[in-house]
PDB file of C-alpha atoms in Angstrom:
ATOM      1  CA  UNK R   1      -1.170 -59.151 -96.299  1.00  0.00           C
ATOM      2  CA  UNK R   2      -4.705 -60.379 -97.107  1.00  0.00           C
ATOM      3  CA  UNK R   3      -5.645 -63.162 -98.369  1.00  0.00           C
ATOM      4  CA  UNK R   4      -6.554 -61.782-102.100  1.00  0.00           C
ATOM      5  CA  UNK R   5      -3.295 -59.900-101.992  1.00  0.00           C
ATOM      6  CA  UNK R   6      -1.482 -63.134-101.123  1.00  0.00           C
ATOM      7  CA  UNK R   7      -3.490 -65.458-104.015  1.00  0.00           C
ATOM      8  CA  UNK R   8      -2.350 -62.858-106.370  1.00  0.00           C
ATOM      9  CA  UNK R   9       1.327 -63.211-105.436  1.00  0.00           C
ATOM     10  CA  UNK R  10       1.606 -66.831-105.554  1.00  0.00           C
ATOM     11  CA  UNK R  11      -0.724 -66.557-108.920  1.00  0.00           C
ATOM     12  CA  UNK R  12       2.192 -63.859-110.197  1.00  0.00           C
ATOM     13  CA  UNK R  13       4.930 -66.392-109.114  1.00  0.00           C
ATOM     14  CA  UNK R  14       3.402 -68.963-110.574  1.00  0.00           C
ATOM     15  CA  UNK R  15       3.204 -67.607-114.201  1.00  0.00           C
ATOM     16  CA  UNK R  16       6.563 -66.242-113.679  1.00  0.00           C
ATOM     17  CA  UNK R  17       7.802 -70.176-112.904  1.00  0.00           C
ATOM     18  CA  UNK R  18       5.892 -71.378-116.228  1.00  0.00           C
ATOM     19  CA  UNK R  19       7.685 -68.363-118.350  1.00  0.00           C
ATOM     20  CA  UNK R  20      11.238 -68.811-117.169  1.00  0.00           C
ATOM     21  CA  UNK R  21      14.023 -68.560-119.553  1.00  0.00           C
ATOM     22  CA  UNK R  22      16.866 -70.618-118.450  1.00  0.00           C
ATOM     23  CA  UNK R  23      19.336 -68.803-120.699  1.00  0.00           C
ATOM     24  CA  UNK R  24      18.617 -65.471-120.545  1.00  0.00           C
ATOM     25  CA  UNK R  25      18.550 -65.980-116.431  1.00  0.00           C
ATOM     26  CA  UNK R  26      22.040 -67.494-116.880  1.00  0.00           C
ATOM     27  CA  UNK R  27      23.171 -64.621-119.044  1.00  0.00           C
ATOM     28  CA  UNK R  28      21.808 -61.739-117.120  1.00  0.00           C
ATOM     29  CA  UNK R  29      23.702 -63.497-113.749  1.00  0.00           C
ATOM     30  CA  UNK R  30      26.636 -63.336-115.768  1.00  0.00           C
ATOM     31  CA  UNK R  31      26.371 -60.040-116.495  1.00  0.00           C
ATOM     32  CA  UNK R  32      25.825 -59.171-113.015  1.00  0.00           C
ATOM     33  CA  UNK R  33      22.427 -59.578-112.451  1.00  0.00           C
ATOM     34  CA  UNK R  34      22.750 -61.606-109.028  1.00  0.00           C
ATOM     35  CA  UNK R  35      19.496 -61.125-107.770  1.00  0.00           C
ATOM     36  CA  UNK R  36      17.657 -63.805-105.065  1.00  0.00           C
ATOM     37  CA  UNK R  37      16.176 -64.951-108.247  1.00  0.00           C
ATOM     38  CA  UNK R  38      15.916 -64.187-111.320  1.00  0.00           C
ATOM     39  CA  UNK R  39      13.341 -66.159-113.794  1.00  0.00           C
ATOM     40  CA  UNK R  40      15.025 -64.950-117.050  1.00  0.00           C
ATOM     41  CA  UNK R  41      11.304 -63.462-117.711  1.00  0.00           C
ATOM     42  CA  UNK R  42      11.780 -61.943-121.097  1.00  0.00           C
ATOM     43  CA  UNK R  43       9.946 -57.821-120.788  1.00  0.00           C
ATOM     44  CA  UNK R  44       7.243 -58.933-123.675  1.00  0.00           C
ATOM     45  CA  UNK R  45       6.401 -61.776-121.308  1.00  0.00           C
ATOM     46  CA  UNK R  46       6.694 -59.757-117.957  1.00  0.00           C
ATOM     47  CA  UNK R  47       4.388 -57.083-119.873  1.00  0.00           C
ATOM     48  CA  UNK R  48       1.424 -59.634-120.856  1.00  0.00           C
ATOM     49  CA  UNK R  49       1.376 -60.986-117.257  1.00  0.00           C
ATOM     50  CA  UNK R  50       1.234 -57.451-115.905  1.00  0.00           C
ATOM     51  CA  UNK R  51      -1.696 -56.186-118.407  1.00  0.00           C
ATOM     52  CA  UNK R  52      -4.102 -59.096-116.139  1.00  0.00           C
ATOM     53  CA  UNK R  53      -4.232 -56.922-113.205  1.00  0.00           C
ATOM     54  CA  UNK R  54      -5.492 -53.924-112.161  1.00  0.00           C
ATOM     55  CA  UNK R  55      -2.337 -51.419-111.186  1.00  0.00           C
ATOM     56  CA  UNK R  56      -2.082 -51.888-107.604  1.00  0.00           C
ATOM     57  CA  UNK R  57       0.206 -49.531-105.145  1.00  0.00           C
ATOM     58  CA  UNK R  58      -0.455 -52.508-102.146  1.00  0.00           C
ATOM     59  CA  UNK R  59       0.680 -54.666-104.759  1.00  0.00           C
ATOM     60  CA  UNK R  60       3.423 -53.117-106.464  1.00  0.00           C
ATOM     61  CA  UNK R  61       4.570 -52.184-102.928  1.00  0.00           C
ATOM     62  CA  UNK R  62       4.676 -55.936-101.672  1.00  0.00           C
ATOM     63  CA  UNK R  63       5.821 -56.833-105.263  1.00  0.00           C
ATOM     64  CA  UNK R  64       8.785 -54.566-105.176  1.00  0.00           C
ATOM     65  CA  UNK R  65      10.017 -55.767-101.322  1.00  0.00           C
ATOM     66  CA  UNK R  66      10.842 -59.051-103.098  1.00  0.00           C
ATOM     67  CA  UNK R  67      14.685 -59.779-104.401  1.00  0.00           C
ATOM     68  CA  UNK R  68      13.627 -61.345-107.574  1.00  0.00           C
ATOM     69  CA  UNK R  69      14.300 -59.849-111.039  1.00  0.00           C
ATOM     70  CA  UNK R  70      10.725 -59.816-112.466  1.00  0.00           C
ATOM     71  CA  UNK R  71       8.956 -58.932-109.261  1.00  0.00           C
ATOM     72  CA  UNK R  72      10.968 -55.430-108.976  1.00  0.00           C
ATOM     73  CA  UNK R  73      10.033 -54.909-112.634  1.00  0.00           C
ATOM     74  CA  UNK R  74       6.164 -56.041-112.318  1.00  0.00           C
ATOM     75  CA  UNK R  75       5.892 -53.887-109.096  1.00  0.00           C
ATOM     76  CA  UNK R  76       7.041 -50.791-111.647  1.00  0.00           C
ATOM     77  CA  UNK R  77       4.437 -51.944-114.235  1.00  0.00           C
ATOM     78  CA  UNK R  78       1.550 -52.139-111.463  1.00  0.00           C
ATOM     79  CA  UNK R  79       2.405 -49.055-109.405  1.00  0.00           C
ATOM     80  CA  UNK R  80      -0.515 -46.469-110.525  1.00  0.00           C
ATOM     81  CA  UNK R  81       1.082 -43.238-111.707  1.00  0.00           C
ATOM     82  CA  UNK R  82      -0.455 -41.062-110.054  1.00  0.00           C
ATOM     83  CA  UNK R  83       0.263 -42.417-107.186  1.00  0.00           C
ATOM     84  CA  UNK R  84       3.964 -42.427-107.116  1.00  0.00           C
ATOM     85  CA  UNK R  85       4.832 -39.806-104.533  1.00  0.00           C
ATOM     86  CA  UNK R  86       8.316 -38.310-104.397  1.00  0.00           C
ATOM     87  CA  UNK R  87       9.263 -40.116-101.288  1.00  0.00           C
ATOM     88  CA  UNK R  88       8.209 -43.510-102.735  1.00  0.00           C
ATOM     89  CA  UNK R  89      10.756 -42.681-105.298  1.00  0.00           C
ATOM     90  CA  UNK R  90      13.503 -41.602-103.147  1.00  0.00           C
ATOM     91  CA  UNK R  91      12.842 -45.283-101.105  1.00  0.00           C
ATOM     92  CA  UNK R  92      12.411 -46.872-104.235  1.00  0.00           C
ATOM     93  CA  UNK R  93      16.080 -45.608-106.151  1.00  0.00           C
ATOM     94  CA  UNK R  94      17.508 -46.450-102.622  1.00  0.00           C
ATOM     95  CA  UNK R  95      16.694 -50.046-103.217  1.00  0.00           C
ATOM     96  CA  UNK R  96      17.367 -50.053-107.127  1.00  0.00           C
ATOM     97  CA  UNK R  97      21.007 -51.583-107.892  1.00  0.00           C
ATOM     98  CA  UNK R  98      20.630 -52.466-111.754  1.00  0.00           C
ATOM     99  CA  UNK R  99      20.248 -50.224-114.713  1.00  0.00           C
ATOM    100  CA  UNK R 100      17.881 -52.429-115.996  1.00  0.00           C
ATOM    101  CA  UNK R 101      15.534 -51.924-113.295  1.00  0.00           C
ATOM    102  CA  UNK R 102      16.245 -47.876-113.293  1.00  0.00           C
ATOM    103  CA  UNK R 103      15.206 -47.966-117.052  1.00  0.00           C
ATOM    104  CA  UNK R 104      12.261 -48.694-116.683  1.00  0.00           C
ATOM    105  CA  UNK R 105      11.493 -47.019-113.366  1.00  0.00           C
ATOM    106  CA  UNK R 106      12.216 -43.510-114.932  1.00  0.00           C
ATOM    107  CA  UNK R 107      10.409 -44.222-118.084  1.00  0.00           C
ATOM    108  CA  UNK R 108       7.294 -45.612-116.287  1.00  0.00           C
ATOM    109  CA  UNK R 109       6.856 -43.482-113.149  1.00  0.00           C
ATOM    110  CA  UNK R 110       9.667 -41.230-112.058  1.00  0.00           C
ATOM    111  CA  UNK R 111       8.753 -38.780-115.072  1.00  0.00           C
ATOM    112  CA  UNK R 112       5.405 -38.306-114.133  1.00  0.00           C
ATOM    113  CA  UNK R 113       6.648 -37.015-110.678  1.00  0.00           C
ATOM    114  CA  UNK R 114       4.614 -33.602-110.164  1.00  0.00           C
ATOM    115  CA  UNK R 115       8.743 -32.337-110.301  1.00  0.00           C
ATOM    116  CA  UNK R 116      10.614 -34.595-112.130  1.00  0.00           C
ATOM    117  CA  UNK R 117      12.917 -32.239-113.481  1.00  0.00           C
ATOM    118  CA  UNK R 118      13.750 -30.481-110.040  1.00  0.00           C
ATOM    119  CA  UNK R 119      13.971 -34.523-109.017  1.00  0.00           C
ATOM    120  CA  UNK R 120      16.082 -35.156-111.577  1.00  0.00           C
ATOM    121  CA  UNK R 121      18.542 -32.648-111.165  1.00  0.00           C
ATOM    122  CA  UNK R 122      19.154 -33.311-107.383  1.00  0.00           C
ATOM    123  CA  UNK R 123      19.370 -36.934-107.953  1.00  0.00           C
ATOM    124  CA  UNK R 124      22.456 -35.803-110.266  1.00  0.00           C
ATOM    125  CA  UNK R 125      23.977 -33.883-107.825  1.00  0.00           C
ATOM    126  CA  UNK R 126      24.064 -37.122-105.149  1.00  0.00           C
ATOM    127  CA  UNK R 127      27.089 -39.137-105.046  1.00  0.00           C
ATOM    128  CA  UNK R 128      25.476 -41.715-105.380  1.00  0.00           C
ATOM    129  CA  UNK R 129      26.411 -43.805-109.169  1.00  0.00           C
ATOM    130  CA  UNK R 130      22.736 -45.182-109.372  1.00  0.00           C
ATOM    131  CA  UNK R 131      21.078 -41.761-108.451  1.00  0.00           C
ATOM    132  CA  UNK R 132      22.980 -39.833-111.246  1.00  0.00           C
ATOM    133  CA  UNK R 133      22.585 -42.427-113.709  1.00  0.00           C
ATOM    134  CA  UNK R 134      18.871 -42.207-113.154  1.00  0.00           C
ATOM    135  CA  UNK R 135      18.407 -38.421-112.611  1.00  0.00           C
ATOM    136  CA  UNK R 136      19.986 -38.300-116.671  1.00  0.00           C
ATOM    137  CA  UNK R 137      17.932 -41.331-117.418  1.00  0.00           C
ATOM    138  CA  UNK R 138      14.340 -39.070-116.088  1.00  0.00           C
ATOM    139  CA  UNK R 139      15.816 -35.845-118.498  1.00  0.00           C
ATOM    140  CA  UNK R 140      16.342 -38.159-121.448  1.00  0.00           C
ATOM    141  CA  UNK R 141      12.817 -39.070-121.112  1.00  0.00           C
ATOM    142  CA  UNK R 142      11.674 -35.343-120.571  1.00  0.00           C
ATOM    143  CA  UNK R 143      13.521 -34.039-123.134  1.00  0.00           C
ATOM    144  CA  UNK R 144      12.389 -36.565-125.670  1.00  0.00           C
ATOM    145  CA  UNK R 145       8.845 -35.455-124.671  1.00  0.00           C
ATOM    146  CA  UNK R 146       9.714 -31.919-124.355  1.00  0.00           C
ATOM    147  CA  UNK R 147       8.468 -31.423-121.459  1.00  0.00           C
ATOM    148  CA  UNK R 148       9.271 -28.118-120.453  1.00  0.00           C
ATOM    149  CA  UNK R 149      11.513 -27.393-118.065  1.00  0.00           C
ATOM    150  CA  UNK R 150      12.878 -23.616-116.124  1.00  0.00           C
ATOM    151  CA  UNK R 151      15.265 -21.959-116.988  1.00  0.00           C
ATOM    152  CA  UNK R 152      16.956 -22.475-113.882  1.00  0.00           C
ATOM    153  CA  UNK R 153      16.560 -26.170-113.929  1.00  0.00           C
ATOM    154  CA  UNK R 154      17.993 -25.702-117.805  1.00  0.00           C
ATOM    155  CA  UNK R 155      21.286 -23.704-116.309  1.00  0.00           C
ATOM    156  CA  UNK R 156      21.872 -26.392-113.402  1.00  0.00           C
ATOM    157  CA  UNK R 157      21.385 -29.150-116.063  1.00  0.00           C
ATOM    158  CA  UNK R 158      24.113 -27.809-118.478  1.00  0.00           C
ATOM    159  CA  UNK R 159      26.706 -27.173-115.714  1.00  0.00           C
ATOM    160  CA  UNK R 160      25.763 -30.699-114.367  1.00  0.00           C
ATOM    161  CA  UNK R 161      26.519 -32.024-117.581  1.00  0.00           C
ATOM    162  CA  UNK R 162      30.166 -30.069-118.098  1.00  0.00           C
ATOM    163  CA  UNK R 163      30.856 -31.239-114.535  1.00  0.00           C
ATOM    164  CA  UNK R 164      30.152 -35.122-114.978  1.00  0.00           C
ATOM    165  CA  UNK R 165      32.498 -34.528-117.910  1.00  0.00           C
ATOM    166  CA  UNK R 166      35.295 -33.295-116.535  1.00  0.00           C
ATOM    167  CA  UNK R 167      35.039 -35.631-113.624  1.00  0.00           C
ATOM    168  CA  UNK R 168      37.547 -38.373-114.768  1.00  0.00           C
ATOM    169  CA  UNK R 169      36.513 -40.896-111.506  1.00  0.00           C
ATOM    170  CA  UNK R 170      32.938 -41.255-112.890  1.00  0.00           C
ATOM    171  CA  UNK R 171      32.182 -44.654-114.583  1.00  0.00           C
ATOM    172  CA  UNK R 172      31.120 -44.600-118.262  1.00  0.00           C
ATOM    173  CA  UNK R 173      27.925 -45.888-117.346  1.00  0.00           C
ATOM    174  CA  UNK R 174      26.783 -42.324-115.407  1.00  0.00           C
ATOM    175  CA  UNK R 175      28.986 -40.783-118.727  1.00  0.00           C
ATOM    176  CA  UNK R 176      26.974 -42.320-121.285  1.00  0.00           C
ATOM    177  CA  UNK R 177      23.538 -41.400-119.362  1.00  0.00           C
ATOM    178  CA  UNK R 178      24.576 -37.742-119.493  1.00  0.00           C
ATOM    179  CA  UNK R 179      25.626 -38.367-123.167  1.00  0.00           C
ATOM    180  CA  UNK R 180      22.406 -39.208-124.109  1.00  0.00           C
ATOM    181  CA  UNK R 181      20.640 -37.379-122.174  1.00  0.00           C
ATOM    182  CA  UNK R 182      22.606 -34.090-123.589  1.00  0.00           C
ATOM    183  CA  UNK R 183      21.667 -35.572-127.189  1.00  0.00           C
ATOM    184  CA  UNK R 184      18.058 -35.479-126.405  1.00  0.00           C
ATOM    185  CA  UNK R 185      18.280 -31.946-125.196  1.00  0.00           C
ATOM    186  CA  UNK R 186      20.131 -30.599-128.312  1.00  0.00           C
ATOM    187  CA  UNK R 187      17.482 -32.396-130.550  1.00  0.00           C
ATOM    188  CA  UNK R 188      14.424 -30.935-128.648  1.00  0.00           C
ATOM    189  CA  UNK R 189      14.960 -27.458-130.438  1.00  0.00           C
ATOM    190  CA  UNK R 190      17.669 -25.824-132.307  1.00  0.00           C
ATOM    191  CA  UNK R 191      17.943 -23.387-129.711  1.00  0.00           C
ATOM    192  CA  UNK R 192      18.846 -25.720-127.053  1.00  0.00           C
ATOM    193  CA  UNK R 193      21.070 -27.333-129.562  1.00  0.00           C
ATOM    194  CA  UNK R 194      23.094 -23.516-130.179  1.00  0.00           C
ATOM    195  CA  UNK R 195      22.929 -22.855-126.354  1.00  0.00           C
ATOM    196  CA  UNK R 196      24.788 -26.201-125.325  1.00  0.00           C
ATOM    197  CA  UNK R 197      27.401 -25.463-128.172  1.00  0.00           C
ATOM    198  CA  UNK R 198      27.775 -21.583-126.879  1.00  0.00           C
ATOM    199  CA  UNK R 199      28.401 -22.981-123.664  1.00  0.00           C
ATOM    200  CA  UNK R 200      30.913 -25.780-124.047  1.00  0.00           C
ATOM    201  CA  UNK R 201      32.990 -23.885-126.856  1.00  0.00           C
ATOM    202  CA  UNK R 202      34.015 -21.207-124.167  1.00  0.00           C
ATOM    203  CA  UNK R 203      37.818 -22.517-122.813  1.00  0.00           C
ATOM    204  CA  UNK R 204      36.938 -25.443-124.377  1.00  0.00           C
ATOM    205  CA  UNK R 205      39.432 -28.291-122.819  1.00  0.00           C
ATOM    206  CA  UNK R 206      39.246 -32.051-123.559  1.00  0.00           C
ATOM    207  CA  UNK R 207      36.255 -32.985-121.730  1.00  0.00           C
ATOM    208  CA  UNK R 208      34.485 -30.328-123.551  1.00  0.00           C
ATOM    209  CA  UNK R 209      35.911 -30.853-127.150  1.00  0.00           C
ATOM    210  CA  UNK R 210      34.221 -34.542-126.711  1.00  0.00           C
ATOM    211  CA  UNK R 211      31.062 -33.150-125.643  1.00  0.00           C
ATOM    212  CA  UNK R 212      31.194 -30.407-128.802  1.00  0.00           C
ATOM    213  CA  UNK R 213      31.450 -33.444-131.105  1.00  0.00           C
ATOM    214  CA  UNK R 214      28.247 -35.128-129.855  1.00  0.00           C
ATOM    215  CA  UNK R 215      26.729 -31.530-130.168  1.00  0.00           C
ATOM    216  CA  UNK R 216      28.312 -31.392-134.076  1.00  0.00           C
ATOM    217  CA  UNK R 217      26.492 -34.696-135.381  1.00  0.00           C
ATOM    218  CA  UNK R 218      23.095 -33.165-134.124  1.00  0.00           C
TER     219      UNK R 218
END
């Protein structure tokens, strides 16, 4: 690390010390957020501090090696779009172990992946709980943009969906992703919204009566 990288580190740290929130750090641990360290940086705060550099992938890389809440979450804000490659992401979902921290890496760079819905879509298909939740997390954000999408990628995303709903042994927390995630797609067009119906009313059993009634209040 040089030595302008490291003065901007301990500058980032610093502000980060002079911002923490003693009870939101002690509510986030208690909802499971045990990283090394965690500031209790509201995002407003962790947004204003961000906005005084120049996006940075040395930076966000050296950020993002850190276990500390707001340094994984900076490093996301700082990372220069178009410079997030597809193996950066893989690494970087590897490493990501809070939903907070997915949020915002989906929103921010893993939809502007040259192939984010092809990404997407194989992240779903990984066993991994973190992977799917974030490969539903990227379409929510595509969909709500309409981005457009293949057919193909369309058909493997619909029979992705009715098989995360029948599957009883995934948490709620990959089962609400794909929830929402099917909500955006329905509300993208009314003929996405008629071809999820079509396909979920055919031997409809219980997991797909549940996903007909999100499909009814669209």
């Amino acid at each position: 690390m040089n030595e302008e990288l490291h003065q901007i580190i301990k500058e980032i740290k610093t502000q980060l010390r002079l911002s923490m929130n003693g009870i939101v750090s002690t509510h986030q641990r208690r909802q499971g957020l045990d990283y090394k360290i965690n500031f209790g940086v509201e995002i407003p705060r962790l947004k204003e501090i961000a906005a005084r550099y120049t996006k940075d992938e040395t930076l966000a890389e050296h950020l993002w090696t850190e276990n500390i809440r707001e340094s994984k979450l900076l490093a996301i804000y700082l990372y220069p779009q178009e410079k997030f490659s597809t193996e950066t992401a893989d690494r970087w979902l590897a490493e990501c172990r809070f939903t907070e921290t997915a949020d915002h890496l989906c929103r921010l760079l893993l939809i502007h992946l040259p192939e984010a819905p092809s990404f997407a879509l194989r992240q779903i298909e990984s066993e991994d709980v973190m992977r799917k939740y974030c490969g539903y997390s990227i379409l929510s954000n595509l969909f709500r943009s309409n981005c457009p999408i293949t057919e193909i990628e369309e058909s493997g995303y619909l029979m992705a969906i009715k098989t995360t709903f029948a599957d009883s042994s995934l948490s709620n927390t990959v089962k609400n992703a794909a929830a929402i995630s099917l909500i955006k797609y329905a509300e993208s067009s009314e003929c996405r919204c008629e071809k999820a119906k079509a396909l979920f009313s055919v031997n409809a059993g219980e997991e797909n009566t549940e996903i007909l009634s999100l499909l009814e209040n669209i």
